[in-house]
Short mmCIF file of C-alpha atoms and ligand atoms in Angstrom, two decimals:
data_model
loop_
_atom_site.label_atom_id
_atom_site.label_comp_id
_atom_site.label_asym_id
_atom_site.label_seq_id
_atom_site.Cartn_x
_atom_site.Cartn_y
_atom_site.Cartn_z
CA MET A 1 -35.59 -11.81 19.83
CA ARG A 2 -38.88 -10.23 20.80
CA ILE A 3 -41.53 -11.90 18.68
CA LEU A 4 -45.11 -11.02 17.83
CA VAL A 5 -46.95 -14.36 17.61
CA SER A 6 -50.22 -13.74 15.77
CA GLY A 7 -52.74 -16.48 16.53
CA GLY A 8 -50.57 -17.36 19.51
CA ALA A 9 -53.53 -18.80 21.45
CA GLY A 10 -54.34 -21.32 18.72
CA PHE A 11 -53.20 -24.92 18.35
CA ILE A 12 -49.87 -24.43 16.58
CA GLY A 13 -49.36 -20.89 17.94
CA SER A 14 -49.59 -21.97 21.58
CA HIS A 15 -47.09 -24.82 21.19
CA THR A 16 -44.71 -22.55 19.27
CA THR A 17 -45.00 -19.79 21.87
CA LEU A 18 -43.78 -22.21 24.53
CA GLN A 19 -40.82 -23.34 22.45
CA LEU A 20 -39.86 -19.75 21.64
CA ILE A 21 -39.78 -18.96 25.35
CA ALA A 22 -37.80 -22.13 26.05
CA ALA A 23 -35.29 -21.06 23.37
CA GLY A 24 -34.77 -17.74 25.16
CA HIS A 25 -37.00 -15.54 23.01
CA ASP A 26 -39.60 -13.13 24.30
CA ALA A 27 -42.97 -14.09 22.75
CA VAL A 28 -46.00 -11.80 22.74
CA VAL A 29 -49.29 -13.59 22.02
CA VAL A 30 -51.63 -11.61 19.75
CA ASP A 31 -55.08 -13.09 19.25
CA ASP A 32 -58.68 -11.98 18.81
CA PHE A 33 -59.94 -15.21 20.44
CA SER A 34 -62.47 -15.71 17.64
CA ARG A 35 -61.31 -19.33 17.20
CA SER A 36 -59.40 -19.87 20.44
CA LYS A 37 -60.15 -19.71 24.15
CA ARG A 38 -58.69 -17.43 26.78
CA SER A 39 -58.39 -20.39 29.15
CA VAL A 40 -55.32 -21.56 27.22
CA LEU A 41 -53.39 -18.61 28.67
CA PRO A 42 -52.96 -19.67 32.34
CA ARG A 43 -51.98 -23.13 31.11
CA LEU A 44 -49.35 -21.66 28.82
CA GLU A 45 -47.99 -19.53 31.65
CA ALA A 46 -47.85 -22.55 33.95
CA LEU A 47 -45.87 -24.50 31.34
CA ALA A 48 -43.61 -21.54 30.57
CA GLY A 49 -43.06 -20.85 34.26
CA ARG A 50 -43.48 -17.11 33.70
CA PRO A 51 -46.10 -14.55 32.70
CA ILE A 52 -46.79 -14.18 28.97
CA GLU A 53 -47.73 -10.84 27.42
CA VAL A 54 -51.05 -11.05 25.57
CA ARG A 55 -52.62 -8.46 23.27
CA VAL A 56 -56.20 -8.77 22.05
CA VAL A 57 -56.16 -7.36 18.52
CA ASP A 58 -58.18 -7.99 15.36
CA LEU A 59 -55.44 -7.87 12.74
CA THR A 60 -57.85 -6.88 9.98
CA ASP A 61 -58.12 -3.57 11.87
CA ARG A 62 -55.27 -1.65 10.28
CA ALA A 63 -55.15 1.12 12.87
CA ALA A 64 -55.11 -1.31 15.80
CA THR A 65 -52.41 -3.42 14.11
CA ASP A 66 -50.31 -0.35 13.45
CA GLU A 67 -50.58 0.70 17.08
CA LEU A 68 -49.62 -2.79 18.23
CA VAL A 69 -46.50 -2.92 16.06
CA ALA A 70 -45.55 0.74 16.66
CA GLY A 71 -45.22 0.28 20.38
CA GLY A 72 -44.02 -3.32 20.42
CA SER A 73 -40.25 -3.19 19.78
CA PHE A 74 -40.57 -6.45 17.85
CA ASP A 75 -37.66 -8.10 16.05
CA ALA A 76 -39.86 -10.54 14.14
CA VAL A 77 -43.42 -11.71 13.49
CA ILE A 78 -44.69 -15.28 13.32
CA HIS A 79 -48.04 -15.06 11.56
CA PHE A 80 -50.38 -17.96 12.43
CA ALA A 81 -53.64 -16.01 12.69
CA GLY A 82 -56.28 -16.87 10.11
CA LEU A 83 -59.28 -18.96 9.19
CA LYS A 84 -58.54 -22.52 8.09
CA ALA A 85 -61.62 -24.67 7.53
CA VAL A 86 -61.81 -25.78 3.90
CA GLY A 87 -65.59 -26.43 3.84
CA GLU A 88 -66.42 -23.17 5.61
CA SER A 89 -64.25 -21.30 3.10
CA VAL A 90 -66.42 -22.61 0.25
CA GLU A 91 -69.55 -21.34 2.01
CA LYS A 92 -68.07 -18.02 3.16
CA PRO A 93 -65.31 -17.15 0.69
CA LEU A 94 -65.45 -13.41 1.32
CA ASP A 95 -64.83 -13.91 5.05
CA TYR A 96 -61.76 -15.99 4.20
CA TYR A 97 -60.33 -13.41 1.80
CA ARG A 98 -61.12 -10.53 4.15
CA VAL A 99 -59.62 -12.11 7.27
CA ASN A 100 -56.65 -14.00 5.83
CA ILE A 101 -55.54 -11.49 3.22
CA GLY A 102 -56.55 -8.47 5.32
CA SER A 103 -54.54 -9.51 8.37
CA THR A 104 -51.42 -10.19 6.30
CA LEU A 105 -51.72 -6.80 4.59
CA SER A 106 -52.12 -4.89 7.85
CA LEU A 107 -49.26 -6.74 9.51
CA LEU A 108 -46.90 -6.19 6.57
CA SER A 109 -47.80 -2.49 6.32
CA ALA A 110 -47.26 -2.00 10.03
CA MET A 111 -43.97 -3.93 9.90
CA GLY A 112 -42.78 -1.73 7.01
CA ARG A 113 -43.70 1.47 8.83
CA HIS A 114 -42.04 0.45 12.09
CA GLY A 115 -38.90 -1.29 10.89
CA VAL A 116 -39.76 -4.96 11.62
CA ALA A 117 -38.06 -6.94 8.84
CA ARG A 118 -38.57 -10.64 9.59
CA ILE A 119 -41.71 -12.70 9.18
CA VAL A 120 -42.39 -16.44 9.42
CA PHE A 121 -45.66 -17.34 7.70
CA SER A 122 -48.00 -20.30 8.30
CA SER A 123 -48.50 -21.68 4.85
CA SER A 124 -49.83 -25.09 3.92
CA ALA A 125 -49.23 -28.04 1.65
CA THR A 126 -52.62 -27.07 0.25
CA VAL A 127 -50.72 -24.67 -2.07
CA TYR A 128 -49.56 -27.71 -4.08
CA GLY A 129 -53.13 -28.09 -5.37
CA ALA A 130 -54.79 -31.34 -6.44
CA ASP A 131 -52.44 -32.90 -8.99
CA ALA A 132 -48.98 -32.59 -7.48
CA ALA A 133 -46.66 -35.60 -7.61
CA VAL A 134 -45.50 -37.05 -4.28
CA PRO A 135 -43.25 -36.52 -2.45
CA MET A 136 -43.94 -32.81 -2.82
CA LYS A 137 -41.01 -30.46 -3.29
CA GLU A 138 -40.94 -26.72 -2.73
CA ASP A 139 -40.36 -25.88 -6.41
CA LEU A 140 -43.70 -27.34 -7.57
CA PRO A 141 -46.13 -24.80 -9.06
CA THR A 142 -48.76 -23.53 -6.64
CA SER A 143 -52.53 -23.61 -7.04
CA ALA A 144 -55.62 -24.32 -4.96
CA THR A 145 -58.98 -26.04 -5.03
CA ASN A 146 -60.93 -23.91 -2.52
CA PRO A 147 -60.99 -20.33 -1.17
CA TYR A 148 -58.98 -21.26 1.95
CA GLY A 149 -56.24 -22.70 -0.27
CA TRP A 150 -56.30 -19.62 -2.52
CA THR A 151 -55.81 -17.36 0.51
CA LYS A 152 -52.60 -19.27 1.29
CA VAL A 153 -51.41 -19.05 -2.34
CA MET A 154 -52.21 -15.32 -2.39
CA GLN A 155 -50.61 -14.58 0.99
CA GLU A 156 -47.42 -16.30 -0.17
CA GLN A 157 -47.44 -14.11 -3.31
CA ILE A 158 -48.06 -10.94 -1.29
CA LEU A 159 -45.08 -11.80 0.92
CA ARG A 160 -42.86 -12.48 -2.12
CA ASP A 161 -43.86 -9.19 -3.73
CA ALA A 162 -43.26 -7.31 -0.47
CA ALA A 163 -39.76 -8.82 -0.29
CA VAL A 164 -38.99 -7.65 -3.85
CA ALA A 165 -40.03 -4.12 -2.98
CA ASP A 166 -38.14 -4.13 0.33
CA PRO A 167 -34.79 -5.93 0.06
CA THR A 168 -34.33 -5.79 3.84
CA LEU A 169 -37.41 -7.98 4.39
CA ARG A 170 -36.71 -11.63 5.29
CA VAL A 171 -39.56 -14.07 4.84
CA ALA A 172 -39.96 -17.75 5.69
CA LEU A 173 -42.90 -19.51 4.04
CA LEU A 174 -43.49 -22.70 6.04
CA ARG A 175 -45.68 -25.21 4.25
CA TYR A 176 -47.18 -27.49 6.87
CA PHE A 177 -48.41 -30.95 6.03
CA ASN A 178 -50.85 -32.40 8.63
CA PRO A 179 -50.12 -31.16 12.17
CA VAL A 180 -51.48 -33.34 15.00
CA GLY A 181 -50.52 -34.34 18.56
CA ALA A 182 -50.32 -32.22 21.69
CA HIS A 183 -47.89 -31.05 24.36
CA ALA A 184 -46.63 -33.97 26.45
CA SER A 185 -48.23 -32.48 29.60
CA GLY A 186 -51.72 -33.02 28.15
CA THR A 187 -52.72 -29.50 29.26
CA ILE A 188 -52.69 -27.83 25.83
CA GLY A 189 -53.81 -29.31 22.51
CA GLU A 190 -56.12 -28.96 19.53
CA ASP A 191 -59.65 -27.75 20.30
CA PRO A 192 -61.47 -27.06 17.04
CA SER A 193 -64.72 -25.10 17.21
CA GLY A 194 -67.73 -27.10 16.00
CA ILE A 195 -67.48 -30.45 14.23
CA PRO A 196 -63.81 -31.17 13.48
CA ASN A 197 -62.92 -31.13 9.78
CA ASN A 198 -59.70 -33.01 10.28
CA LEU A 199 -59.15 -36.68 10.94
CA MET A 200 -57.15 -36.59 14.19
CA PRO A 201 -59.42 -34.34 16.32
CA LEU A 202 -62.41 -36.28 14.95
CA ILE A 203 -60.88 -39.61 16.03
CA ALA A 204 -60.00 -38.14 19.44
CA GLN A 205 -63.58 -36.93 20.00
CA VAL A 206 -64.99 -40.33 19.03
CA ALA A 207 -62.51 -42.06 21.36
CA VAL A 208 -63.59 -39.89 24.29
CA GLY A 209 -67.29 -40.45 23.53
CA ARG A 210 -68.23 -37.01 22.20
CA ARG A 211 -69.15 -38.40 18.77
CA ASP A 212 -70.47 -41.82 17.81
CA ARG A 213 -68.22 -42.93 14.95
CA VAL A 214 -65.46 -42.07 12.54
CA LEU A 215 -66.47 -41.93 8.89
CA ILE A 216 -63.67 -43.17 6.63
CA TYR A 217 -63.99 -41.01 3.54
CA GLY A 218 -63.32 -43.59 0.85
CA ASP A 219 -61.57 -46.98 0.93
CA ASP A 220 -61.14 -47.25 -2.83
CA TYR A 221 -58.15 -44.95 -3.33
CA PRO A 222 -55.11 -46.28 -5.20
CA THR A 223 -53.18 -46.69 -1.92
CA PRO A 224 -52.03 -49.93 -0.19
CA ASP A 225 -55.16 -50.23 2.02
CA GLY A 226 -57.48 -48.07 -0.12
CA THR A 227 -57.71 -45.16 2.35
CA GLY A 228 -56.16 -41.71 1.91
CA ARG A 229 -52.56 -41.23 2.99
CA ARG A 230 -51.21 -38.04 4.61
CA ASP A 231 -48.00 -36.76 6.14
CA TYR A 232 -48.96 -36.26 9.80
CA LEU A 233 -46.41 -34.46 11.93
CA HIS A 234 -46.32 -33.81 15.66
CA VAL A 235 -47.14 -30.22 16.62
CA GLU A 236 -44.01 -30.17 18.83
CA ASP A 237 -41.85 -30.99 15.80
CA LEU A 238 -43.70 -28.34 13.83
CA ALA A 239 -43.16 -25.75 16.58
CA ALA A 240 -39.43 -26.58 16.56
CA GLY A 241 -39.44 -25.90 12.80
CA HIS A 242 -40.59 -22.33 13.50
CA VAL A 243 -37.82 -21.72 16.01
CA ALA A 244 -35.29 -23.03 13.47
CA ALA A 245 -36.75 -20.92 10.63
CA LEU A 246 -36.67 -17.81 12.79
CA ASP A 247 -33.01 -18.37 13.66
CA ARG A 248 -32.17 -18.94 10.01
CA ILE A 249 -33.89 -15.79 8.66
CA GLY A 250 -32.45 -13.85 11.58
CA SER A 251 -28.92 -14.78 10.53
CA VAL A 252 -28.14 -16.45 7.21
CA ALA A 253 -31.13 -16.37 4.87
CA ALA A 254 -32.03 -13.22 2.93
CA GLY A 255 -35.18 -12.59 0.89
CA VAL A 256 -37.80 -15.34 0.77
CA SER A 257 -37.21 -18.94 1.88
CA THR A 258 -39.78 -21.69 1.40
CA TRP A 259 -39.62 -24.84 3.48
CA ASN A 260 -41.86 -27.91 3.67
CA LEU A 261 -42.47 -29.08 7.22
CA GLY A 262 -43.47 -32.75 7.19
CA THR A 263 -41.99 -36.13 8.02
CA GLY A 264 -41.79 -37.41 4.44
CA THR A 265 -43.69 -40.57 5.41
CA PRO A 266 -47.38 -41.09 4.61
CA THR A 267 -49.86 -42.78 6.97
CA SER A 268 -53.29 -44.05 5.90
CA VAL A 269 -56.60 -43.40 7.64
CA LYS A 270 -56.74 -47.07 8.68
CA GLU A 271 -53.19 -47.01 10.04
CA MET A 272 -54.01 -43.89 12.05
CA LEU A 273 -57.14 -45.54 13.48
CA ASP A 274 -55.09 -48.62 14.50
CA SER A 275 -52.48 -46.51 16.22
CA PHE A 276 -55.11 -44.46 18.04
CA SER A 277 -56.92 -47.60 19.22
CA ARG A 278 -53.66 -48.78 20.77
CA ALA A 279 -53.22 -45.38 22.46
CA CYS A 280 -56.71 -45.19 23.94
CA GLY A 281 -57.01 -48.91 24.68
CA HIS A 282 -60.20 -49.66 22.77
CA GLU A 283 -61.45 -50.16 19.23
CA LEU A 284 -63.17 -47.18 17.63
CA PRO A 285 -66.51 -47.40 15.83
CA VAL A 286 -65.91 -46.69 12.15
CA GLU A 287 -67.99 -46.66 8.99
CA VAL A 288 -66.81 -46.45 5.41
CA ALA A 289 -68.42 -43.50 3.62
CA PRO A 290 -68.02 -42.10 0.09
CA ARG A 291 -64.95 -40.06 -0.78
CA ARG A 292 -65.00 -36.46 0.47
CA PRO A 293 -65.21 -34.03 -2.48
CA GLY A 294 -61.87 -32.38 -3.19
CA ASP A 295 -59.77 -35.00 -1.34
CA ILE A 296 -56.66 -36.45 -2.95
CA ALA A 297 -55.32 -39.98 -2.53
CA GLU A 298 -51.91 -39.07 -1.17
CA SER A 299 -50.05 -36.05 0.12
CA TYR A 300 -46.60 -36.15 1.68
CA ALA A 301 -43.56 -33.95 1.84
CA ASP A 302 -40.07 -34.10 0.58
CA PRO A 303 -38.64 -32.48 3.74
CA SER A 304 -34.99 -32.60 2.63
CA LEU A 305 -34.63 -28.85 2.05
CA ALA A 306 -35.65 -28.04 5.64
CA GLU A 307 -33.26 -30.68 6.88
CA ALA A 308 -30.37 -29.30 4.80
CA GLU A 309 -30.99 -25.60 5.43
CA LEU A 310 -32.58 -25.55 8.89
CA GLY A 311 -31.03 -28.65 10.40
CA TRP A 312 -34.63 -29.55 11.26
CA ARG A 313 -36.26 -32.95 11.06
CA ALA A 314 -39.56 -34.29 12.45
CA THR A 315 -38.69 -37.13 14.81
CA ARG A 316 -41.87 -38.08 16.68
CA THR A 317 -43.74 -41.21 15.54
CA ILE A 318 -47.42 -41.76 14.73
CA ASP A 319 -47.77 -43.70 18.00
CA GLN A 320 -46.42 -40.69 19.92
CA MET A 321 -48.79 -38.36 18.04
CA CYS A 322 -51.74 -40.57 19.03
CA ALA A 323 -50.59 -41.05 22.63
CA ASP A 324 -50.14 -37.30 23.14
CA THR A 325 -53.45 -36.47 21.45
CA TRP A 326 -55.18 -39.02 23.68
CA ARG A 327 -53.57 -37.63 26.84
CA TRP A 328 -54.86 -34.15 25.94
CA GLN A 329 -58.34 -35.30 24.86
CA SER A 330 -58.93 -37.72 27.74
CA SER A 331 -57.94 -35.13 30.34
CA ASN A 332 -59.92 -32.38 28.54
CA PRO A 333 -62.89 -34.21 26.99
CA ASP A 334 -64.65 -30.96 26.09
CA GLY A 335 -61.50 -29.07 25.16
CA TYR A 336 -60.67 -25.79 26.87
CA PRO A 337 -63.25 -24.41 29.30
CA ASP A 338 -65.03 -21.20 28.23
N1 UFG B 1 -60.70 -38.29 6.75
C1 UFG B 1 -61.63 -39.28 7.02
N2 UFG B 1 -62.62 -38.98 7.90
C2 UFG B 1 -62.74 -37.77 8.50
C3 UFG B 1 -61.80 -36.77 8.22
C4 UFG B 1 -60.78 -37.06 7.32
O1 UFG B 1 -61.54 -40.38 6.49
O2 UFG B 1 -63.69 -37.57 9.28
C5 UFG B 1 -59.57 -38.60 5.84
C6 UFG B 1 -59.49 -37.70 4.63
O3 UFG B 1 -60.27 -38.22 3.58
C7 UFG B 1 -57.98 -37.74 4.35
C8 UFG B 1 -57.36 -37.86 5.73
O4 UFG B 1 -58.38 -38.38 6.56
O5 UFG B 1 -57.65 -38.89 3.61
C9 UFG B 1 -56.89 -36.55 6.31
O6 UFG B 1 -57.94 -35.59 6.26
P1 UFG B 1 -57.80 -34.19 7.01
O7 UFG B 1 -59.07 -33.43 6.79
O8 UFG B 1 -57.36 -34.39 8.41
O9 UFG B 1 -56.57 -33.50 6.27
P2 UFG B 1 -56.43 -33.04 4.75
O10 UFG B 1 -55.11 -33.54 4.31
O11 UFG B 1 -57.59 -33.40 3.92
O12 UFG B 1 -56.47 -31.48 4.93
C10 UFG B 1 -55.31 -30.83 5.30
C11 UFG B 1 -55.58 -29.52 6.04
C12 UFG B 1 -56.19 -28.53 5.13
C13 UFG B 1 -55.43 -28.42 3.85
C14 UFG B 1 -55.26 -29.78 3.24
C15 UFG B 1 -54.47 -29.80 1.97
O13 UFG B 1 -56.43 -29.72 7.13
O14 UFG B 1 -56.10 -27.28 5.78
O15 UFG B 1 -54.59 -30.62 4.15
O16 UFG B 1 -53.15 -29.46 2.27
F1 UFG B 1 -56.08 -27.63 2.99
#
C-alpha cells in the first residue's frame, strides 16, 4: 500500500515509517516540522536503505491538505500528527483544539473527496479518563481530564461518525499506553522539545547530564513501592502494531476497530529508574516530590483484543526499552541537530 504518514518525522511516526517500508509498503512522510527536526530524514533514509518521499504540509490548512491527498494516490493514512503535551494543553487549549481537531477534519474531508478509505489513528489511553479500573479494556467509557485528552476523545468520535456516514471507511483507533525506547541502531529516538513531560526522556536527559535530577512525583500511591505504575511499551513494538492494524483494516475489518496497544504489565517509577541505572551504568540523582496534579496511581492495558484480532503482542522488556533509550541518548546527547 502507499501510505500517507502524518507526523512521520516524529518519535512514533519515524519508527513506524521504517517498519512500513520494511514490510513492503510505500510510506510518504508528511510533517510541518513544528515539533520535529528535518535532520531525522537522512537517518531514516540510511536505515531504510532508500530515499523517502517527504511533504511539508500544515494539515490544518484545508486547501494544502486537499492538494496533498488529491495528487498522492494513497491507499491509507496513518495519522500521528498533533500536539501532545498535557500541561501545555491546559495553558493553550485553543491551540490544541485547532491543531488536533483541525488536522483530523481536513484529512478526513480530503480522504472522502479523493477516495482514500482507510485510516489508522494515534489515540491514547488518556481517553479512559481518571477513574478507569485496571487492566483497561476497550469497552470502557471514554472521558478526559485535560484539553489534550479531550482532543483524543473528540477525534475518536469524529472518526466514528465519519464511518457511520461513509460505510466504505475503515478506521483503526489505536490507544497507546506509554511508548518509550528507540531504534536499535541508536540513530533515531525520542527528542522532545523543551523540558520533557514524560518520565523516560526525563530520565535519559538526567543520565546523560543535561538535567540535574529526576523528580519522583509522589511515593505515597497505593502501589507496591508507592510510586505510579504505567504500561511502558517499546516504540518498535508499537510501530509493529500499526503495520498489523493497517493489514487488518485493509483486509478483514470493516467500520471502526479499537485496539489497546500496551504490554499489560505495569512498571513503577522506581523500577524504571533501577532498570535505567543498569543500562547506563550509574545511579541517577533522584528526589521525591509531591504528586503531579492529574496523575493516577496505575494505568495498564488489557491487550488481549489486539492479540486476538491483530496477532500482535508487545515482546520487548523494560531492560531493552532502557538499553535502547540509553543507546540513542548517549550517542545523541542533545537530540537531533538543528
Ligand atoms: N513521573 C515522575 N517524574 C517525572 C515524570 C513522570 O515521577 O518527571 C511519573 C508520573 O507521575 C507517572 C509516571 O512517571 O507515574 C509516568 O509519567 P509520564 O508523564 O511519562 O506518563 P503519563 O502516564 O502520566 O502520561 C501518559 C502520556 C500522556 C497521556 C497520559 C494518560 O504521556 O500523553 O499518559 O494516558 F495523556
